[in-house]
mmCIF file of C-alpha atoms in Angstrom:
data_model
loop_
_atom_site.group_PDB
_atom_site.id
_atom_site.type_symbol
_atom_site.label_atom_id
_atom_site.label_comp_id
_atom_site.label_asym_id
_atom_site.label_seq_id
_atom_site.Cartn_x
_atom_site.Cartn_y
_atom_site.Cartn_z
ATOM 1 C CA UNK A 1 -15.354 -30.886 12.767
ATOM 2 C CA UNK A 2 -16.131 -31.268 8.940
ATOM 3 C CA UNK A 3 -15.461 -28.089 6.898
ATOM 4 C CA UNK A 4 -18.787 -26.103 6.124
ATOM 5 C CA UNK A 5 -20.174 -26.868 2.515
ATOM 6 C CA UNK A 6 -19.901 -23.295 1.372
ATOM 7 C CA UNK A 7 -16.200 -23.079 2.135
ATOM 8 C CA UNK A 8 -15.196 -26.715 0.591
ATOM 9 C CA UNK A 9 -17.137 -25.022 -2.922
ATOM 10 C CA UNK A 10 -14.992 -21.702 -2.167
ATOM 11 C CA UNK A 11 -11.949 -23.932 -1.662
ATOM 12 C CA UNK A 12 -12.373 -25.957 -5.064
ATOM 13 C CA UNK A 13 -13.186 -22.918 -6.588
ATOM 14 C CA UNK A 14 -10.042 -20.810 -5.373
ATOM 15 C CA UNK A 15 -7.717 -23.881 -6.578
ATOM 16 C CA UNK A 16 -8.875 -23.526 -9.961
ATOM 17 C CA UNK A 17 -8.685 -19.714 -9.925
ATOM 18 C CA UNK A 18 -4.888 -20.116 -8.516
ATOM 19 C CA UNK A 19 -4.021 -23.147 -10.835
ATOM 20 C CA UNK A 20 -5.026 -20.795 -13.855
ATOM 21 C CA UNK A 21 -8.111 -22.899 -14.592
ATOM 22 C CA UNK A 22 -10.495 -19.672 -14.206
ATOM 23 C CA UNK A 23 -8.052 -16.566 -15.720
ATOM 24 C CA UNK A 24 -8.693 -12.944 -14.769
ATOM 25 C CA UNK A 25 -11.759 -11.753 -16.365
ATOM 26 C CA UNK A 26 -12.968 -15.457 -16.520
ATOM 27 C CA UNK A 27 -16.813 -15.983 -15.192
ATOM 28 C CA UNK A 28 -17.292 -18.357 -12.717
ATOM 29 C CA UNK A 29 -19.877 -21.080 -12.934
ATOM 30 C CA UNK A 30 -22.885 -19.424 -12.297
ATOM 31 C CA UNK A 31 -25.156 -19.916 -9.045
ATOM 32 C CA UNK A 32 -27.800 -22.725 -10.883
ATOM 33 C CA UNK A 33 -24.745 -24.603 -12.100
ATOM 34 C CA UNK A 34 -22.961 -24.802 -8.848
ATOM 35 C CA UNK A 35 -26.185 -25.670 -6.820
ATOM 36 C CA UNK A 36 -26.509 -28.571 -9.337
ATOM 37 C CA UNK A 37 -23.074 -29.584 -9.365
ATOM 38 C CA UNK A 38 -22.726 -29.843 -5.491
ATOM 39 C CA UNK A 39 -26.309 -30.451 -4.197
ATOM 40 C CA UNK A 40 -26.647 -27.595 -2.335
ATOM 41 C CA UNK A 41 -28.974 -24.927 -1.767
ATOM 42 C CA UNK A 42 -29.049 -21.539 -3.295
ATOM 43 C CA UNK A 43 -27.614 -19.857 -0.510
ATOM 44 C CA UNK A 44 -24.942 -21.992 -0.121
ATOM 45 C CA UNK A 45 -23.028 -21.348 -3.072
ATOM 46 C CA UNK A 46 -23.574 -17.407 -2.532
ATOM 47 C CA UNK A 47 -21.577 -18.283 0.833
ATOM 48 C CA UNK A 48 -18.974 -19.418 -0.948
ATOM 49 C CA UNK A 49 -18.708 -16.895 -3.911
ATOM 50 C CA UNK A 50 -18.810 -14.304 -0.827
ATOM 51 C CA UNK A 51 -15.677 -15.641 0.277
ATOM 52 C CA UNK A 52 -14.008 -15.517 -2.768
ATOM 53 C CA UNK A 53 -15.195 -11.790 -2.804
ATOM 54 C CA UNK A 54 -13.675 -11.051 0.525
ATOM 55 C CA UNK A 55 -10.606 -12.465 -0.853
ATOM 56 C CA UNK A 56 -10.180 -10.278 -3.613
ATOM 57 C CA UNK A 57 -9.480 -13.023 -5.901
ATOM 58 C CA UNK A 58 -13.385 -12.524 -7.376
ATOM 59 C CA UNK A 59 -15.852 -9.597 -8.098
ATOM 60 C CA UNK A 60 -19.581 -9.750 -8.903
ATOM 61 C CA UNK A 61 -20.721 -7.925 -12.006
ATOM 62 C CA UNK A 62 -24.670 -6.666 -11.625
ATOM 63 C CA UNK A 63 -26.755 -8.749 -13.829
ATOM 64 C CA UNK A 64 -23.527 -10.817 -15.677
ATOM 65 C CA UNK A 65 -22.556 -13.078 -12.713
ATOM 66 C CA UNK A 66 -19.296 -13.326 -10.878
ATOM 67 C CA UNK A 67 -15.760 -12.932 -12.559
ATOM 68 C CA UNK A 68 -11.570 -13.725 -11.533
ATOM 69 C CA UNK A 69 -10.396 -10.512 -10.212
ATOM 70 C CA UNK A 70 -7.775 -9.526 -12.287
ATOM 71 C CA UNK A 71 -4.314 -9.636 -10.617
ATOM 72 C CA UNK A 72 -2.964 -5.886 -10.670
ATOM 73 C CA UNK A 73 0.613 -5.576 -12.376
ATOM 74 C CA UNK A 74 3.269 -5.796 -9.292
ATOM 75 C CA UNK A 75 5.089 -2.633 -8.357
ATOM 76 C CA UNK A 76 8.812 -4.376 -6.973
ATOM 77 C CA UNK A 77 9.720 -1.604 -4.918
ATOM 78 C CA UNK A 78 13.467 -1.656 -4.430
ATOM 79 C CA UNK A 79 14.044 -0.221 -1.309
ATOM 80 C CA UNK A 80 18.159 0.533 -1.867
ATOM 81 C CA UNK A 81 18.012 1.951 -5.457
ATOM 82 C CA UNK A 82 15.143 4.185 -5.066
ATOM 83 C CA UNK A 83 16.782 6.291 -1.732
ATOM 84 C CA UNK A 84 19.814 6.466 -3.231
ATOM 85 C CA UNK A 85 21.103 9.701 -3.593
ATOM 86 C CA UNK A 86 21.716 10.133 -7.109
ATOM 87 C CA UNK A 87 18.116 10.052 -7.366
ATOM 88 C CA UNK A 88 16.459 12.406 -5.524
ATOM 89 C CA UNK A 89 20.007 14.775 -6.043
ATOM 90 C CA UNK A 90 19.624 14.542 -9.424
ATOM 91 C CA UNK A 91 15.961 15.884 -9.189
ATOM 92 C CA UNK A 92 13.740 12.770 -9.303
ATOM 93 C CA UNK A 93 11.750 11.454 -7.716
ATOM 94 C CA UNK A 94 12.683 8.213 -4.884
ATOM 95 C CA UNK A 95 9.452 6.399 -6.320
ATOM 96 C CA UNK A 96 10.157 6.987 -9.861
ATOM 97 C CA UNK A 97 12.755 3.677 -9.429
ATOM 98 C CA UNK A 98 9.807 1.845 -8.717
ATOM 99 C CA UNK A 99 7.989 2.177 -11.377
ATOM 100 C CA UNK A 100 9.888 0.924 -14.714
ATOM 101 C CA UNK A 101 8.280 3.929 -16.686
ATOM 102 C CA UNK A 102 4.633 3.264 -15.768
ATOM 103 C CA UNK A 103 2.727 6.088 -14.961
ATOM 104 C CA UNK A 104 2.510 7.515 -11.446
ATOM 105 C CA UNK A 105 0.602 10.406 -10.183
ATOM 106 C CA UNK A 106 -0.480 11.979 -6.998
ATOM 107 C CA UNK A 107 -4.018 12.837 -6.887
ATOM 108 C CA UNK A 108 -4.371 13.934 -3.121
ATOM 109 C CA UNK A 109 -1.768 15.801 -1.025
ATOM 110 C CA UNK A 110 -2.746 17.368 2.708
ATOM 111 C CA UNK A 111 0.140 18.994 4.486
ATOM 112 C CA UNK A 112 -0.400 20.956 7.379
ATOM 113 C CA UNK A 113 1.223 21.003 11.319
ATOM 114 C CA UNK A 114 -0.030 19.080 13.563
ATOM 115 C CA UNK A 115 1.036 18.084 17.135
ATOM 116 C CA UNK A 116 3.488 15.075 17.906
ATOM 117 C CA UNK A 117 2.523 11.803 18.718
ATOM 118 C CA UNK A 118 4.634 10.125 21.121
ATOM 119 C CA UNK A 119 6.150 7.497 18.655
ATOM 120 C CA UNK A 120 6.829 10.029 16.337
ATOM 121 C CA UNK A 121 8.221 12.373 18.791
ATOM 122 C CA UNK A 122 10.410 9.346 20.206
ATOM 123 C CA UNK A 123 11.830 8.824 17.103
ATOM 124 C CA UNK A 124 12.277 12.426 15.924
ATOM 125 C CA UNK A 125 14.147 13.622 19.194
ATOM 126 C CA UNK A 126 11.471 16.388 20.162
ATOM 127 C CA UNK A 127 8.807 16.179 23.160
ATOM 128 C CA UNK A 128 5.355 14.830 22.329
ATOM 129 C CA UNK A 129 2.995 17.113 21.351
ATOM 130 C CA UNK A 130 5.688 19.856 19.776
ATOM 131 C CA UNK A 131 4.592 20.862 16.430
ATOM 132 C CA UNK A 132 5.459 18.955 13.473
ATOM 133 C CA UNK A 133 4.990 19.182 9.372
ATOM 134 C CA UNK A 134 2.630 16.026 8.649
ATOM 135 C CA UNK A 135 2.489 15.415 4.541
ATOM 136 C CA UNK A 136 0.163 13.186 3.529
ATOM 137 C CA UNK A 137 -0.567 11.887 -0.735
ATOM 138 C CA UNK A 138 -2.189 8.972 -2.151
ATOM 139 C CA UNK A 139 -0.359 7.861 -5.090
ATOM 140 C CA UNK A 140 -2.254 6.296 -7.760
ATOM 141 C CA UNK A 141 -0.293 3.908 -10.548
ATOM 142 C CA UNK A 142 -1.723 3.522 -13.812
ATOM 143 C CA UNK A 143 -4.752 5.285 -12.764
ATOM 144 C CA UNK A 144 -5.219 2.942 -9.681
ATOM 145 C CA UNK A 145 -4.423 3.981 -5.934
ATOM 146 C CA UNK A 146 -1.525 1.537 -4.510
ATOM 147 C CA UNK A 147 -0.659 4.065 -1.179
ATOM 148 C CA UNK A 148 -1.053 6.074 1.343
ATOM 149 C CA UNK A 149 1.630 7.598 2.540
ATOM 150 C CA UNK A 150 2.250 9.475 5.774
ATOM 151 C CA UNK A 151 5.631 12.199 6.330
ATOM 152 C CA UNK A 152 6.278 13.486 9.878
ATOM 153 C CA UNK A 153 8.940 16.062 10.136
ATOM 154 C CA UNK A 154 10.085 18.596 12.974
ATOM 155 C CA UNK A 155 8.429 21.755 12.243
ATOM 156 C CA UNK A 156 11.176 24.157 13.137
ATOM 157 C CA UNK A 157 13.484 22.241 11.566
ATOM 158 C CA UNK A 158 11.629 22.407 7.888
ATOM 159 C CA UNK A 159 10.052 25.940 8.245
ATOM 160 C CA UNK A 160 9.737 28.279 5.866
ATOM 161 C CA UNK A 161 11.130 25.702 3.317
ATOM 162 C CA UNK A 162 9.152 24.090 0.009
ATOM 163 C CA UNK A 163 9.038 20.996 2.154
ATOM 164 C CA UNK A 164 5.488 22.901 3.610
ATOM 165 C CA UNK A 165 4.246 23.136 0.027
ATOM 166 C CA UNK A 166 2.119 20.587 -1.747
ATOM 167 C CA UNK A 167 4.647 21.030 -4.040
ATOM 168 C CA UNK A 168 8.751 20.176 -3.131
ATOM 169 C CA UNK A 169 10.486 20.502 -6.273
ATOM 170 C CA UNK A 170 12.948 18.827 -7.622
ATOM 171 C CA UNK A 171 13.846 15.685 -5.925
ATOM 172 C CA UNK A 172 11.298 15.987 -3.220
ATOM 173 C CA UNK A 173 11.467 16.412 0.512
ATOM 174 C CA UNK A 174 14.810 14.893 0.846
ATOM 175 C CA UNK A 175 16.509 17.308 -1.573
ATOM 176 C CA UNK A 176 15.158 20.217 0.253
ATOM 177 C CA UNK A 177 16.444 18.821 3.449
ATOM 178 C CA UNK A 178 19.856 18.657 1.879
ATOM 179 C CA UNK A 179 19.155 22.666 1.106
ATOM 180 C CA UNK A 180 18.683 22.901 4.607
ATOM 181 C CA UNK A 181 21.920 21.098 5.842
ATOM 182 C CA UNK A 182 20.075 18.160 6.856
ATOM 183 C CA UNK A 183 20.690 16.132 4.058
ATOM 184 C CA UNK A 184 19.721 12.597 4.668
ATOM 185 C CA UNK A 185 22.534 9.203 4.574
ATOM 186 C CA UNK A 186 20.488 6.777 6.457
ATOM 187 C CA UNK A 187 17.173 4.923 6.420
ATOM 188 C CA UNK A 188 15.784 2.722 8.140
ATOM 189 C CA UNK A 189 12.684 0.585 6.944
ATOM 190 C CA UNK A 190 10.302 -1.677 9.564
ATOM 191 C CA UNK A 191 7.677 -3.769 7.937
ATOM 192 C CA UNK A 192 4.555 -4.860 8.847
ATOM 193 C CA UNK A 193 1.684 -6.853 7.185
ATOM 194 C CA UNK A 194 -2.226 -6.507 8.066
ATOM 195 C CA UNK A 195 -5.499 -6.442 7.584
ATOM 196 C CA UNK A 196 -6.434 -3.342 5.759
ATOM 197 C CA UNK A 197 -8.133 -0.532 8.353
ATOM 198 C CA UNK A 198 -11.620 0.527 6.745
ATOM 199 C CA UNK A 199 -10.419 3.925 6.415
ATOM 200 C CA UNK A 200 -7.131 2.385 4.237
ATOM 201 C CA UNK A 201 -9.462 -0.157 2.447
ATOM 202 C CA UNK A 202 -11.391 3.390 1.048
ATOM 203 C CA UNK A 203 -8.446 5.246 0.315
ATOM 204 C CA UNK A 204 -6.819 2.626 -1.434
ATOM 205 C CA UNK A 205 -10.104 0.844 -2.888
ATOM 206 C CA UNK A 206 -9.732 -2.546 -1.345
ATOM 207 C CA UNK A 207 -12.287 -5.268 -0.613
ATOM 208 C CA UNK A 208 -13.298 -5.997 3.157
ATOM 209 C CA UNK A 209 -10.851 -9.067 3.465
ATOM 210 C CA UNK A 210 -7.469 -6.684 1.820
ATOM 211 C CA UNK A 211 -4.360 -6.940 3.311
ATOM 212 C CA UNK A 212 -2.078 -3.987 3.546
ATOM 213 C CA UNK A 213 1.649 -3.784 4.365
ATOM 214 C CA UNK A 214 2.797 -1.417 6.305
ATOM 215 C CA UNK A 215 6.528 0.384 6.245
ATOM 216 C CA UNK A 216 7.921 2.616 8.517
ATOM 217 C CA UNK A 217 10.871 4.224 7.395
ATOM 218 C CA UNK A 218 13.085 6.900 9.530
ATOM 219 C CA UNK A 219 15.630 8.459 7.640
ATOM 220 C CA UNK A 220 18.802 10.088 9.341
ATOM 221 C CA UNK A 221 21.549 12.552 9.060
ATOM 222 C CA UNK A 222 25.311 12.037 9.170
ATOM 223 C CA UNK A 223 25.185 13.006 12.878
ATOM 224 C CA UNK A 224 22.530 10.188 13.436
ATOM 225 C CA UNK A 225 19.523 13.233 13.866
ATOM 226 C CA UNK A 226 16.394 11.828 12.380
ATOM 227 C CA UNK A 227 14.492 14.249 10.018
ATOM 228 C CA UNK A 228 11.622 12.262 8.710
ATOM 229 C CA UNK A 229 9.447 9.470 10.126
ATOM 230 C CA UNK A 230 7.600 7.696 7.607
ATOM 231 C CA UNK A 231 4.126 5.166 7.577
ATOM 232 C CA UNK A 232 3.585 4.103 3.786
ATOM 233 C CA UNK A 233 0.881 2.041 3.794
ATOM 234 C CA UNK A 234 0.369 -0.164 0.346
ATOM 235 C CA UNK A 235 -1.512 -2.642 -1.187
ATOM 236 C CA UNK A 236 0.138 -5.832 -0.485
ATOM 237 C CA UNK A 237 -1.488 -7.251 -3.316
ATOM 238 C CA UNK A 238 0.563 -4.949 -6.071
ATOM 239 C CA UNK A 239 3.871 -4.512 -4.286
ATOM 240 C CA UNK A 240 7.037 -6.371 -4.208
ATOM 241 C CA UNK A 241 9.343 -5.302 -1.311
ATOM 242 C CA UNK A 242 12.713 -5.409 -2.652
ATOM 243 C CA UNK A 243 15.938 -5.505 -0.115
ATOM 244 C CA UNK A 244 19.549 -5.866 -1.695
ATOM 245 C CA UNK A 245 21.576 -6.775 1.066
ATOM 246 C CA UNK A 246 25.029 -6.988 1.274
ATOM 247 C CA UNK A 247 27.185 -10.199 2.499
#
């Protein structure tokens, strides 16, 4: 079956955009110039700058045309360094390694108790539908949100502690846990990729086509007990999941 008309335009037009032949910011030849250069009707070539729009790789600008989406700087998010514990036990923070001294900030945190799921409660070694702490904070980089990040913890195991405070203190929820005798030596990362949920693409700002990536990380005690579960979902087009594994 021959390729549609509107998606052989979107295809030369992406190859140029990837080949550096359109740079971010860069318009793209406008509608009458396209419909000229391709024989093709009007709507036609708005098909195909629509799928560069669901892509993310272009954006229309009201009244100027459409433009190359400018690539956002990559976050490599090294996923060894930043648990480590001279990090959070010196009193910083386990995405501050991330980051390279670019500004980070939290602009929405929601914790509150909710009951267990049962992957949650599988994972956390308490029956489904037992209360647990649920923190949840979008976490914007240089003004721009790049997460959404989920925390599950056993209530009674975190109660009365900072870690049921928008605010943890120094070095976060896993230095508190370590205040609590629970201090964590093991993680465990899983890591998924998908298409962005509308409620992530709003949270997170992402066109209808995004793709998010999706970690689930369980972190453990000496004695194996798990004391967080994890769901960080991020913008797969800013970060760069880092693994240093040893051989």
């Amino acid at each position: 079956m021959a390729t549609p008309k509107y998606q052989q335009i979107a295809d030369i037009l992406r190859a140029a955009i990837l080949a550096g032949t359109y740079g971010p910011g860069d318009r793209l030849p406008g509608e009458n110039d396209l419909m000229t250069q391709h024989a093709v009707a009007r709507m036609t070539v708005r098909q195909a700058l629509g799928v560069l729009t669901a892509e993310g790789l272009a954006e229309p600008r009201k009244g100027a045309g459409v433009f190359v989406r400018a690539r956002p700087k990559r976050i490599r998010r090294r996923a060894g360094a930043r648990l480590a514990r001279s990090v959070w036990g010196g009193g910083d923070s386990v995405w501050s390694a991330d980051l390279d001294g670019r500004p980070l900030a939290v602009d929405r945190i929601d914790v509150g108790e909710e009951f267990a799921r049962p992957d949650v409660a599988g994972l956390l070694g308490i029956a489904t539908g037992d209360p647990v702490c649920v923190r949840r904070r979008r976490y914007l980089v240089d003004g721009s949100p790049v997460m959404w990040a989920t925390s599950y913890l056993s209530a009674a195991l975190v109660e009365g502690s900072l870690v049921t405070s928008a605010g943890t203190g120094p070095g976060g929820v896993y230095a508190r846990l370590a205040d609590l005798g629970h201090a964590p030596v093991h993680a465990r990362e899983t890591v998924q990729a998908r298409a962005a949920a509308p409620d992530e693409r709003a949270l997170l700002g992402l066109s209808g086509a995004a793709v998010v990536v999706l970690v689930r990380r369980t972190v453990a005690t000496a004695e194996g007990t798990v004391v967080e579960v994890a769901d960080m979902v991020m913008d797969a087009d800013v970060y760069l999941l880092e693994y240093d594994i040893p051989m």
